[in-house]
PDB file of C-alpha atoms in Angstrom:
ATOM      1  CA  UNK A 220     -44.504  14.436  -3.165  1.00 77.00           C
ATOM      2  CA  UNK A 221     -45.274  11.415  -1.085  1.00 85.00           C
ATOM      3  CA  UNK A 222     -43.921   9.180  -4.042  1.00 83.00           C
ATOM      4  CA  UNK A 223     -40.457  11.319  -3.962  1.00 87.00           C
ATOM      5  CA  UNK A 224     -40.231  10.558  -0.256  1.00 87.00           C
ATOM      6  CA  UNK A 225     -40.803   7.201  -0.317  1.00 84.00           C
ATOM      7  CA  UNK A 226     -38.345   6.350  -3.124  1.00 80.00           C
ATOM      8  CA  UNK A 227     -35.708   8.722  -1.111  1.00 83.00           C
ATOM      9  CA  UNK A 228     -36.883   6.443   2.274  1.00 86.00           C
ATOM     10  CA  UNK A 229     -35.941   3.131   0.530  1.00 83.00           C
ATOM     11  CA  UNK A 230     -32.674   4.430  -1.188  1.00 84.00           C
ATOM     12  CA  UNK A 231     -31.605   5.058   2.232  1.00 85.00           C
ATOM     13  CA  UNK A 232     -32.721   2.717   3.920  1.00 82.00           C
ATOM     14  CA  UNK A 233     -30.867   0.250   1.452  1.00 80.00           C
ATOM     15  CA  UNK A 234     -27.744   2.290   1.403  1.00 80.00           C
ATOM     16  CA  UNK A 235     -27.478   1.924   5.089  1.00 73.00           C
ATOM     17  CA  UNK A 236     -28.326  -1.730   4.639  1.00 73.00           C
ATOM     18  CA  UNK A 237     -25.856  -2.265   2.311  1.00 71.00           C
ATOM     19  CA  UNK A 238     -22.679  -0.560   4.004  1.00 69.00           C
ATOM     20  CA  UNK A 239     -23.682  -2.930   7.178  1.00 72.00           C
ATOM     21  CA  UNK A 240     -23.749  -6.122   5.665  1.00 69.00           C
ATOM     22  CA  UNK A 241     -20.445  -5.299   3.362  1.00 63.00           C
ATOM     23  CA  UNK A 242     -18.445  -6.670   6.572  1.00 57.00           C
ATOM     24  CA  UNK A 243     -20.711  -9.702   7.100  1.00 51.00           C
ATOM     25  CA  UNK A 244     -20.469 -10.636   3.761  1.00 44.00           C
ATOM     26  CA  UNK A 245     -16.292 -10.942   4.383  1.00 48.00           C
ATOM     27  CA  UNK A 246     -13.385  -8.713   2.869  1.00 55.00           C
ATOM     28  CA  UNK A 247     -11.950  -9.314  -0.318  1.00 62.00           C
ATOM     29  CA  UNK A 248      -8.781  -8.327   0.961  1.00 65.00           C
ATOM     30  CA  UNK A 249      -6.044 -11.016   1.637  1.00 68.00           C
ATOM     31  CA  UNK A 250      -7.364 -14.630   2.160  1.00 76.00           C
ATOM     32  CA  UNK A 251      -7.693 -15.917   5.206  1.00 84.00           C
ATOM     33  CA  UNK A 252      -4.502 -18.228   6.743  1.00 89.00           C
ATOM     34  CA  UNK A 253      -6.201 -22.357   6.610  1.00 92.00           C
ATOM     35  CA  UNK A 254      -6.714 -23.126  10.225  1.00 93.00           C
ATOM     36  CA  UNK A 255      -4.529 -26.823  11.041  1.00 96.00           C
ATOM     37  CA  UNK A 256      -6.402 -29.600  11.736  1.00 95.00           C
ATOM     38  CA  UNK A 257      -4.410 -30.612  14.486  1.00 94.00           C
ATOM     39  CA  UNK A 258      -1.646 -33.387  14.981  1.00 94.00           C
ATOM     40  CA  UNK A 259      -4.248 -36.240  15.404  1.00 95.00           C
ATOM     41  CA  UNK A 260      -5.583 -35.479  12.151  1.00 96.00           C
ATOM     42  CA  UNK A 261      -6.526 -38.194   9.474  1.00 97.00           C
ATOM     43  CA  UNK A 262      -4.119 -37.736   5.929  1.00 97.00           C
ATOM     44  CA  UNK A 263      -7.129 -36.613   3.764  1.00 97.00           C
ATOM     45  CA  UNK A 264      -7.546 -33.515   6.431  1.00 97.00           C
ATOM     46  CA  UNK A 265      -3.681 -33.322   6.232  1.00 97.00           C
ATOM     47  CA  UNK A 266      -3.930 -33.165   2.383  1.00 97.00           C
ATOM     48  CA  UNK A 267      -6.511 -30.710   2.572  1.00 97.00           C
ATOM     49  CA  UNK A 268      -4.721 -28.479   4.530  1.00 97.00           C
ATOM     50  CA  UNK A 269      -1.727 -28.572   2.813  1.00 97.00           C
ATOM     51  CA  UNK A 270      -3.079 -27.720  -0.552  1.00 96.00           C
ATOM     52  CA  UNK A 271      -5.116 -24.868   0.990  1.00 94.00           C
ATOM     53  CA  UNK A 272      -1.804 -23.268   2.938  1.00 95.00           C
ATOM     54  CA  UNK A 273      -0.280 -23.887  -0.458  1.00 95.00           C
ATOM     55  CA  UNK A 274      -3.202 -21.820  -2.177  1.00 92.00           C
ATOM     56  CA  UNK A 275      -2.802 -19.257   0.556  1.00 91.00           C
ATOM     57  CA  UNK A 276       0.984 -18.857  -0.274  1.00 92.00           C
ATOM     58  CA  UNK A 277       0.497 -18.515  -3.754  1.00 90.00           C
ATOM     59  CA  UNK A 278      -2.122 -16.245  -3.102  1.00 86.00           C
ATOM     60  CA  UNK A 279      -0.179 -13.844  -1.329  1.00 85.00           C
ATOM     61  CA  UNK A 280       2.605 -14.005  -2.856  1.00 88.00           C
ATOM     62  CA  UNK A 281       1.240 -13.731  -6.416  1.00 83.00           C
ATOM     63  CA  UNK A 282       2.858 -11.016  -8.982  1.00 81.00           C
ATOM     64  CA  UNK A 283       1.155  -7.683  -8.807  1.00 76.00           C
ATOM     65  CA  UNK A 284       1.607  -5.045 -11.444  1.00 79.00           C
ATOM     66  CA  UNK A 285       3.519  -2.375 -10.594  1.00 75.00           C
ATOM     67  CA  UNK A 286       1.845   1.026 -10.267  1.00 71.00           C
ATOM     68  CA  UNK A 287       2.530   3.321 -13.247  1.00 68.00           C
ATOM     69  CA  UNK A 288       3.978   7.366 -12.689  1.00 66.00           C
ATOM     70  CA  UNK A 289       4.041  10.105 -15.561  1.00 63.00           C
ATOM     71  CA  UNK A 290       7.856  10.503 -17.332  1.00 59.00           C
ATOM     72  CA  UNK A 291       9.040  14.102 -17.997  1.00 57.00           C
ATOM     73  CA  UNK A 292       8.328  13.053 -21.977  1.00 57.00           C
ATOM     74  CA  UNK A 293       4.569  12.677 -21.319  1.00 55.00           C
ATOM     75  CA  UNK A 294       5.213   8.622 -20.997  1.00 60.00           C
ATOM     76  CA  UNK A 295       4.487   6.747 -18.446  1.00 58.00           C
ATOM     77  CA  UNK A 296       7.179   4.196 -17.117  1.00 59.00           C
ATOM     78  CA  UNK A 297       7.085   1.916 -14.548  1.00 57.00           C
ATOM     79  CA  UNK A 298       8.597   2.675 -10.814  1.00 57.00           C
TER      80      UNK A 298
END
């Protein structure tokens, strides 16, 4: 009995430590825009930056697939 209670404690306890750190631990949504270095920057930081705000475009502009719906025949097609 106090074996089941423990093992219930501790899967909640990491549960609830899980869900908080989810947000520490950053979204996987969209990337996150390169900050500028500023206009007294040195080229390599200007490189830098422009082949991580070139990364960042591609990112978000990337093809997606396109979600699929059910067809009156039983197919699916695209929308």
């Amino acid at each position: 009995m106090a074996a089941t209670r423990l093992c219930l404690s501790l899967l909640l306890l990491s549960t609830c430590v899980a869900l908080l750190l989810q947000p520490l631990l950053g979204a996987q949504g969209a990337p996150l825009e390169p900050v500028y270095p500023g206009d007294n920057a040195t080229p390599e930081q200007m490189a830098q930056y422009a082949a991580d705000l070139r990364r960042y475009i591609n990112m978000l502009t990337r093809p997606r697939p396109r979600p699929m719906c059910p067809g009156q025949d039983g197919a699916y097609r695209q929308i």
